[in-house]
Tab-separated table of C-alpha atoms in Angstrom:
chain	number	residue	atom	x	y	z
A	66	UNK	CA	-24.194	-68.212	37.106
A	67	UNK	CA	-21.904	-68.492	34.068
A	68	UNK	CA	-20.448	-64.965	33.898
A	69	UNK	CA	-17.683	-65.263	36.478
A	70	UNK	CA	-16.791	-68.895	35.586
A	71	UNK	CA	-16.355	-67.775	31.964
A	72	UNK	CA	-14.111	-64.861	32.967
A	73	UNK	CA	-11.955	-66.979	35.272
A	74	UNK	CA	-11.705	-69.865	32.774
A	75	UNK	CA	-10.302	-67.565	30.095
A	76	UNK	CA	-8.064	-65.510	32.394
A	77	UNK	CA	-6.565	-68.560	34.130
A	78	UNK	CA	-5.719	-70.065	30.705
A	79	UNK	CA	-7.798	-73.192	31.254
A	80	UNK	CA	-7.806	-75.450	28.139
A	81	UNK	CA	-10.950	-74.569	26.183
A	82	UNK	CA	-12.147	-78.117	25.599
A	83	UNK	CA	-15.042	-80.181	26.938
A	84	UNK	CA	-16.896	-78.565	29.873
A	85	UNK	CA	-14.592	-75.540	29.997
A	86	UNK	CA	-15.369	-74.681	26.386
A	87	UNK	CA	-19.097	-74.905	27.083
A	88	UNK	CA	-18.749	-72.672	30.162
A	89	UNK	CA	-17.078	-69.970	28.062
A	90	UNK	CA	-19.410	-70.448	25.079
A	91	UNK	CA	-22.565	-69.894	27.123
A	92	UNK	CA	-20.877	-67.494	29.549
A	93	UNK	CA	-20.161	-65.128	26.668
A	94	UNK	CA	-23.860	-65.091	25.776
A	95	UNK	CA	-24.686	-64.036	29.334
A	96	UNK	CA	-21.854	-61.470	29.487
A	97	UNK	CA	-23.221	-59.774	26.349
A	98	UNK	CA	-26.557	-59.297	28.127
A	99	UNK	CA	-25.291	-59.008	31.692
A	100	UNK	CA	-27.557	-57.751	34.458
A	101	UNK	CA	-24.538	-57.266	36.754
A	102	UNK	CA	-24.433	-53.640	37.888
A	103	UNK	CA	-20.658	-53.877	38.372
A	104	UNK	CA	-19.865	-55.406	34.996
A	105	UNK	CA	-22.069	-52.864	33.216
A	106	UNK	CA	-20.131	-50.060	34.918
A	107	UNK	CA	-16.838	-51.729	33.944
A	108	UNK	CA	-17.967	-51.907	30.312
A	109	UNK	CA	-18.757	-48.182	30.292
A	110	UNK	CA	-15.547	-47.125	32.048
A	111	UNK	CA	-13.403	-49.285	29.758
A	112	UNK	CA	-15.296	-48.461	26.521
A	113	UNK	CA	-16.016	-52.176	26.107
A	114	UNK	CA	-18.532	-52.961	23.347
A	115	UNK	CA	-20.977	-55.317	25.037
A	116	UNK	CA	-22.585	-56.449	21.780
A	117	UNK	CA	-19.356	-57.796	20.250
A	118	UNK	CA	-17.832	-59.145	23.465
A	119	UNK	CA	-15.853	-62.375	22.941
A	120	UNK	CA	-13.127	-64.410	24.599
A	121	UNK	CA	-10.467	-61.903	23.532
A	122	UNK	CA	-12.475	-59.147	25.219
A	123	UNK	CA	-12.304	-61.174	28.431
A	124	UNK	CA	-8.589	-61.883	28.104
A	125	UNK	CA	-7.427	-58.430	27.050
A	126	UNK	CA	-9.993	-55.997	28.474
A	127	UNK	CA	-12.154	-57.407	31.269
A	128	UNK	CA	-9.575	-59.642	32.957
A	129	UNK	CA	-6.755	-57.069	33.076
A	130	UNK	CA	-9.100	-54.496	34.604
A	131	UNK	CA	-10.402	-56.848	37.292
A	132	UNK	CA	-6.824	-57.881	38.086
A	133	UNK	CA	-5.412	-54.337	38.123
A	134	UNK	CA	-6.354	-53.375	41.720
A	135	UNK	CA	-4.616	-56.466	43.122
A	136	UNK	CA	-1.499	-55.721	41.113
A	137	UNK	CA	-1.354	-52.082	42.213
A	138	UNK	CA	-2.578	-52.268	45.792
A	139	UNK	CA	-5.385	-54.589	46.916
A	140	UNK	CA	-8.020	-56.604	45.054
A	141	UNK	CA	-10.951	-55.432	47.187
A	142	UNK	CA	-12.255	-52.792	44.688
A	143	UNK	CA	-12.704	-55.509	42.042
A	144	UNK	CA	-14.467	-57.765	44.528
A	145	UNK	CA	-16.759	-54.950	45.643
A	146	UNK	CA	-17.511	-54.041	42.026
A	147	UNK	CA	-18.700	-57.577	41.285
A	148	UNK	CA	-20.857	-57.688	44.437
A	149	UNK	CA	-22.453	-54.235	44.533
A	150	UNK	CA	-26.052	-53.547	43.557
A	151	UNK	CA	-25.600	-49.782	43.827
A	152	UNK	CA	-25.176	-48.163	40.368
A	153	UNK	CA	-23.540	-45.039	41.815
A	154	UNK	CA	-21.015	-47.060	43.803
A	155	UNK	CA	-20.388	-49.286	40.783
A	156	UNK	CA	-19.573	-46.243	38.652
A	157	UNK	CA	-17.145	-44.964	41.298
A	158	UNK	CA	-15.420	-48.340	41.582
A	159	UNK	CA	-15.216	-48.807	37.806
A	160	UNK	CA	-13.569	-45.395	37.431
A	161	UNK	CA	-11.082	-46.271	40.181
A	162	UNK	CA	-10.297	-49.611	38.531
A	163	UNK	CA	-9.865	-47.928	35.139
A	164	UNK	CA	-7.306	-45.577	36.667
A	165	UNK	CA	-5.502	-48.474	38.344
A	166	UNK	CA	-5.418	-50.323	35.024
A	167	UNK	CA	-3.756	-47.338	33.360
A	168	UNK	CA	-1.268	-47.210	36.207
A	169	UNK	CA	-0.623	-50.929	35.755
A	170	UNK	CA	0.084	-50.380	32.054
A	171	UNK	CA	2.561	-47.597	32.830
A	172	UNK	CA	4.326	-49.724	35.447
A	173	UNK	CA	4.676	-52.649	33.033
A	174	UNK	CA	6.083	-50.291	30.417
A	175	UNK	CA	8.632	-48.916	32.878
A	176	UNK	CA	9.741	-52.339	34.104
A	177	UNK	CA	10.066	-53.669	30.548
A	178	UNK	CA	12.091	-50.631	29.439
A	179	UNK	CA	14.430	-50.885	32.416
A	180	UNK	CA	14.797	-54.641	31.935
A	181	UNK	CA	15.681	-54.155	28.261
A	182	UNK	CA	18.389	-51.705	29.317
A	183	UNK	CA	19.818	-54.313	31.684
A	184	UNK	CA	19.630	-57.035	29.038
A	185	UNK	CA	21.448	-54.816	26.525
A	186	UNK	CA	24.564	-55.135	28.666
A	187	UNK	CA	24.749	-58.818	27.663
A	188	UNK	CA	25.299	-57.817	24.046
A	189	UNK	CA	24.642	-60.699	21.654
A	190	UNK	CA	25.576	-63.284	24.289
A	191	UNK	CA	22.186	-63.678	25.950
A	192	UNK	CA	21.926	-66.192	28.790
A	193	UNK	CA	19.713	-69.215	28.209
A	194	UNK	CA	17.366	-67.993	30.929
A	195	UNK	CA	17.188	-64.278	31.706
A	196	UNK	CA	17.175	-63.545	35.454
A	197	UNK	CA	16.976	-59.912	36.552
A	198	UNK	CA	16.415	-58.259	39.928
A	199	UNK	CA	15.634	-54.661	40.835
A	200	UNK	CA	14.369	-53.191	44.133
A	201	UNK	CA	12.251	-50.650	42.257
A	202	UNK	CA	10.126	-53.159	40.344
A	203	UNK	CA	6.605	-53.674	41.777
A	204	UNK	CA	5.950	-57.360	42.425
A	205	UNK	CA	2.393	-57.117	41.108
A	206	UNK	CA	3.481	-56.441	37.512
A	207	UNK	CA	6.530	-58.710	37.279
A	208	UNK	CA	4.634	-61.565	35.625
A	209	UNK	CA	3.148	-59.304	32.964
A	210	UNK	CA	6.539	-57.696	32.353
A	211	UNK	CA	8.260	-61.078	32.102
A	212	UNK	CA	5.715	-62.141	29.471
A	213	UNK	CA	6.572	-59.092	27.354
A	214	UNK	CA	10.269	-59.935	27.611
A	215	UNK	CA	9.656	-63.586	26.663
A	216	UNK	CA	7.852	-62.276	23.578
A	217	UNK	CA	10.826	-60.122	22.675
A	218	UNK	CA	13.731	-62.480	23.424
A	219	UNK	CA	12.077	-65.912	23.160
A	220	UNK	CA	13.645	-67.445	26.229
A	221	UNK	CA	12.533	-67.977	29.833
A	222	UNK	CA	12.547	-64.845	31.983
A	223	UNK	CA	12.595	-64.456	35.773
A	224	UNK	CA	12.047	-60.981	37.246
A	225	UNK	CA	12.667	-60.385	40.947
A	226	UNK	CA	12.174	-57.685	43.573
A	227	UNK	CA	13.684	-57.424	47.048
A	228	UNK	CA	10.932	-56.702	49.557
A	229	UNK	CA	11.219	-54.480	52.635
A	230	UNK	CA	11.599	-57.550	54.868
A	231	UNK	CA	14.652	-58.694	52.881
A	232	UNK	CA	12.790	-61.481	51.113
A	233	UNK	CA	13.085	-61.628	47.319
A	234	UNK	CA	9.872	-62.297	45.399
A	235	UNK	CA	9.307	-62.633	41.704
A	236	UNK	CA	7.662	-64.206	38.696
A	237	UNK	CA	8.854	-66.444	35.888
A	238	UNK	CA	7.472	-66.910	32.384
A	239	UNK	CA	8.568	-69.479	29.836
A	240	UNK	CA	8.515	-70.594	26.209
A	241	UNK	CA	6.940	-73.683	24.666
A	242	UNK	CA	8.897	-76.826	25.435
A	243	UNK	CA	10.401	-75.647	28.725
A	244	UNK	CA	8.495	-76.375	31.938
A	245	UNK	CA	9.367	-73.424	34.134
A	246	UNK	CA	7.642	-74.891	37.205
A	247	UNK	CA	9.819	-77.996	36.912
A	248	UNK	CA	12.883	-75.756	36.596
A	249	UNK	CA	11.896	-73.691	39.640
A	250	UNK	CA	10.976	-76.802	41.625
A	251	UNK	CA	14.449	-78.232	41.016
A	252	UNK	CA	15.795	-75.286	43.049
A	253	UNK	CA	13.443	-75.923	45.998
A	254	UNK	CA	16.321	-76.145	48.489
A	255	UNK	CA	17.127	-72.494	47.752
A	256	UNK	CA	13.535	-71.218	47.887
A	257	UNK	CA	11.128	-70.122	50.585
A	258	UNK	CA	8.074	-70.809	48.439
A	259	UNK	CA	7.075	-71.393	44.826
A	260	UNK	CA	4.127	-72.451	42.662
A	261	UNK	CA	2.655	-72.228	39.194
A	262	UNK	CA	2.422	-74.327	36.049
A	263	UNK	CA	4.513	-75.201	33.001
A	264	UNK	CA	4.372	-71.697	31.514
A	265	UNK	CA	4.399	-69.442	34.572
A	266	UNK	CA	5.552	-69.552	38.175
A	267	UNK	CA	5.959	-67.395	41.251
A	268	UNK	CA	8.714	-67.745	43.831
A	269	UNK	CA	10.347	-66.248	46.900
A	270	UNK	CA	13.816	-66.719	48.407
A	271	UNK	CA	16.259	-65.147	50.818
A	272	UNK	CA	18.682	-62.588	49.421
A	273	UNK	CA	21.608	-64.759	50.505
A	274	UNK	CA	20.425	-67.538	48.170
A	275	UNK	CA	20.054	-65.332	45.074
A	276	UNK	CA	23.478	-65.951	43.529
A	277	UNK	CA	23.180	-69.726	43.960
A	278	UNK	CA	19.657	-69.641	42.545
A	279	UNK	CA	20.757	-67.734	39.438
A	280	UNK	CA	23.659	-70.126	38.823
A	281	UNK	CA	21.673	-73.311	39.448
A	282	UNK	CA	18.630	-72.276	37.402
A	283	UNK	CA	20.890	-71.173	34.553
A	284	UNK	CA	22.635	-74.551	34.532
A	285	UNK	CA	19.284	-76.375	34.615
A	286	UNK	CA	18.005	-74.374	31.635
A	287	UNK	CA	21.230	-74.633	29.637
A	288	UNK	CA	21.108	-78.423	29.898
A	289	UNK	CA	17.568	-78.591	28.483
A	290	UNK	CA	17.034	-75.669	26.140
A	291	UNK	CA	18.237	-76.637	22.687
A	292	UNK	CA	18.835	-74.187	19.848
A	293	UNK	CA	15.612	-75.462	18.279
A	294	UNK	CA	13.582	-74.535	21.372
A	295	UNK	CA	15.218	-71.105	21.468
A	296	UNK	CA	14.291	-70.437	17.841
A	297	UNK	CA	10.859	-68.751	17.549
A	298	UNK	CA	8.378	-70.691	15.459
A	299	UNK	CA	4.755	-70.046	14.512
A	300	UNK	CA	2.088	-72.609	13.679
A	301	UNK	CA	0.011	-72.273	10.512
A	302	UNK	CA	-3.124	-74.284	9.785
A	303	UNK	CA	-3.137	-73.706	6.021
A	304	UNK	CA	-1.647	-71.715	3.173
A	305	UNK	CA	-4.201	-69.718	1.194
A	306	UNK	CA	-4.213	-67.234	-1.657
A	307	UNK	CA	-5.602	-63.706	-1.199
A	308	UNK	CA	-8.742	-64.638	-3.149
A	309	UNK	CA	-9.526	-67.257	-0.484
A	310	UNK	CA	-9.427	-64.665	2.305
A	311	UNK	CA	-13.181	-64.074	2.327
A	312	UNK	CA	-16.120	-63.388	4.636
A	313	UNK	CA	-17.135	-67.023	4.219
A	314	UNK	CA	-13.753	-68.185	5.556
A	315	UNK	CA	-14.066	-66.004	8.669
A	316	UNK	CA	-17.631	-67.164	9.229
A	317	UNK	CA	-16.582	-70.811	9.029
A	318	UNK	CA	-13.619	-70.266	11.375
A	319	UNK	CA	-15.865	-68.518	13.906
A	320	UNK	CA	-17.833	-71.738	14.340
A	321	UNK	CA	-14.832	-73.200	16.201
A	322	UNK	CA	-14.840	-70.395	18.805
A	323	UNK	CA	-14.315	-69.690	21.653
A	324	UNK	CA	-10.577	-69.894	21.070
A	325	UNK	CA	-7.858	-70.220	23.663
A	326	UNK	CA	-5.536	-72.781	25.217
A	327	UNK	CA	-5.902	-76.189	23.493
A	328	UNK	CA	-8.261	-74.622	20.922
A	329	UNK	CA	-6.111	-71.980	19.223
A	330	UNK	CA	-7.330	-69.404	16.738
A	331	UNK	CA	-6.808	-70.648	13.136
A	332	UNK	CA	-3.744	-69.099	11.526
A	333	UNK	CA	-2.985	-68.863	7.829
A	334	UNK	CA	-0.116	-68.142	5.515
A	335	UNK	CA	-1.516	-65.739	2.904
A	336	UNK	CA	0.497	-65.304	-0.297
A	337	UNK	CA	1.256	-63.458	-2.461
A	338	UNK	CA	0.383	-59.999	-1.183
A	339	UNK	CA	1.858	-56.849	-2.726
A	340	UNK	CA	2.520	-54.032	-0.246
A	341	UNK	CA	0.716	-50.773	-1.041
A	342	UNK	CA	1.602	-48.837	2.120
A	343	UNK	CA	3.447	-49.210	5.418
A	344	UNK	CA	2.401	-47.034	8.349
A	345	UNK	CA	3.475	-46.965	11.975
A	346	UNK	CA	0.733	-46.483	14.581
A	347	UNK	CA	0.558	-45.661	18.277
A	348	UNK	CA	1.989	-42.825	20.333
A	349	UNK	CA	5.537	-44.081	19.888
A	350	UNK	CA	5.084	-45.822	16.548
A	351	UNK	CA	5.306	-49.263	18.100
A	352	UNK	CA	2.588	-50.803	15.912
A	353	UNK	CA	2.623	-51.360	12.166
A	354	UNK	CA	-0.175	-51.323	9.594
A	355	UNK	CA	0.151	-52.673	6.059
A	356	UNK	CA	-2.225	-52.331	3.110
A	357	UNK	CA	-2.008	-54.234	-0.170
A	358	UNK	CA	-2.636	-53.625	-3.847
A	359	UNK	CA	-4.181	-57.042	-4.529
A	360	UNK	CA	-6.564	-57.386	-1.550
A	361	UNK	CA	-8.703	-54.869	0.395
A	362	UNK	CA	-7.596	-56.272	3.757
A	363	UNK	CA	-5.205	-54.478	6.075
A	364	UNK	CA	-2.645	-56.164	8.317
A	365	UNK	CA	-1.502	-55.148	11.796
A	366	UNK	CA	1.611	-56.080	13.742
A	367	UNK	CA	1.434	-55.209	17.443
A	368	UNK	CA	4.719	-54.105	19.031
A	369	UNK	CA	6.574	-54.993	15.854
A	370	UNK	CA	9.912	-53.772	17.247
A	371	UNK	CA	9.693	-56.498	19.875
A	372	UNK	CA	9.423	-59.137	17.134
A	373	UNK	CA	12.677	-58.056	15.503
A	374	UNK	CA	10.883	-57.499	12.205
A	375	UNK	CA	12.249	-55.139	9.585
A	376	UNK	CA	9.808	-53.039	7.585
A	377	UNK	CA	8.715	-54.353	4.176
A	378	UNK	CA	9.077	-51.978	1.242
A	379	UNK	CA	6.213	-50.520	-0.761
A	380	UNK	CA	5.738	-52.659	-3.878
A	381	UNK	CA	7.357	-55.695	-2.226
A	382	UNK	CA	5.678	-59.081	-2.654
A	383	UNK	CA	5.360	-60.903	0.662
A	384	UNK	CA	3.796	-63.886	2.393
A	385	UNK	CA	2.253	-63.204	5.769
A	386	UNK	CA	1.410	-65.468	8.685
A	387	UNK	CA	-1.354	-64.574	11.102
A	388	UNK	CA	-4.993	-64.752	12.035
A	389	UNK	CA	-7.923	-63.127	10.249
A	390	UNK	CA	-10.580	-61.183	12.138
A	391	UNK	CA	-13.345	-58.659	11.596
A	392	UNK	CA	-12.567	-54.966	11.973
A	393	UNK	CA	-15.569	-52.698	12.564
A	394	UNK	CA	-15.089	-48.976	12.034
A	395	UNK	CA	-17.735	-46.289	11.487
A	396	UNK	CA	-20.371	-48.863	10.599
A	397	UNK	CA	-18.122	-50.648	8.103
A	398	UNK	CA	-16.963	-54.216	8.656
A	399	UNK	CA	-13.803	-55.372	6.879
A	400	UNK	CA	-11.360	-58.246	7.109
A	401	UNK	CA	-8.194	-57.533	9.049
A	402	UNK	CA	-5.086	-59.665	9.521
A	403	UNK	CA	-3.125	-59.761	12.768
A	404	UNK	CA	0.417	-60.712	11.814
A	405	UNK	CA	2.800	-63.063	13.576
A	406	UNK	CA	5.460	-62.841	10.869
A	407	UNK	CA	6.127	-62.151	7.207
A	408	UNK	CA	8.733	-62.980	4.579
A	409	UNK	CA	9.676	-61.800	1.109
A	410	UNK	CA	8.747	-63.963	-1.873
């Protein structure tokens, strides 16, 4: 009874405190030993390691796959997968969902690339809130795409699509300190419908109201978004030396899991670290891996180009900010750092 509540609690970004934290804590134990025919098939199709499944597995692997059919076409395959007791049908549905998830990833990549091209026309004079519309952008991936753009530009983003019936629909994503639902709600006279929470919202409006909506929302944001709010910042729980980055530290931190909203993963500033190597990873080199001369850990930066980070030089002494996690590869378990930022020292 705890499997689906755990999945939905994580994927809907419910604060992981009190009862919600207990639901996820015990739900993860059940998910690792699930008897659900559908979830087992999803694990196989998505190459999900059932034994090491945690809240990040839910948020970044299980949730996106279950959501993919609804974003591409209709959510019924995900529903049927969770209800079926037929292993053959479950395998078929899981394969279909895996394909739809890949399609979803490609669509997000296309929308983000096209949006970046549009934003480049602003030059260095970016608007306080970025509002973009395109008839070729699928509504189902606009929220995910807006999140990627918020990560890159650190300001609220609204992406819109004009539907066949002439109605414009879209999604908004925000930064800390700016309640995007409040901002959208203030434009209610221009909207057909809207809803969401402080960090994300959905909306629809008539095409005739688009220009007024863009102007009014921009004025609302400009009056409230200070330069401090528009400056990216990262929280650190402690500053440690490389010698303190140990298995014992990771074991102690893991006792505070599951991590999520209102119970964030511990983050550390680790210094000094001397760069041994810098290597770009991924098909298009969008990820970055660092190794160091004074500690056996490696450090990864996902989509480092979107964080406006320059590459450190080999031999450079740096301080890094990020979270520490286990990396298992070919039977070996090592400490790995996931970077938010770094600076020279």
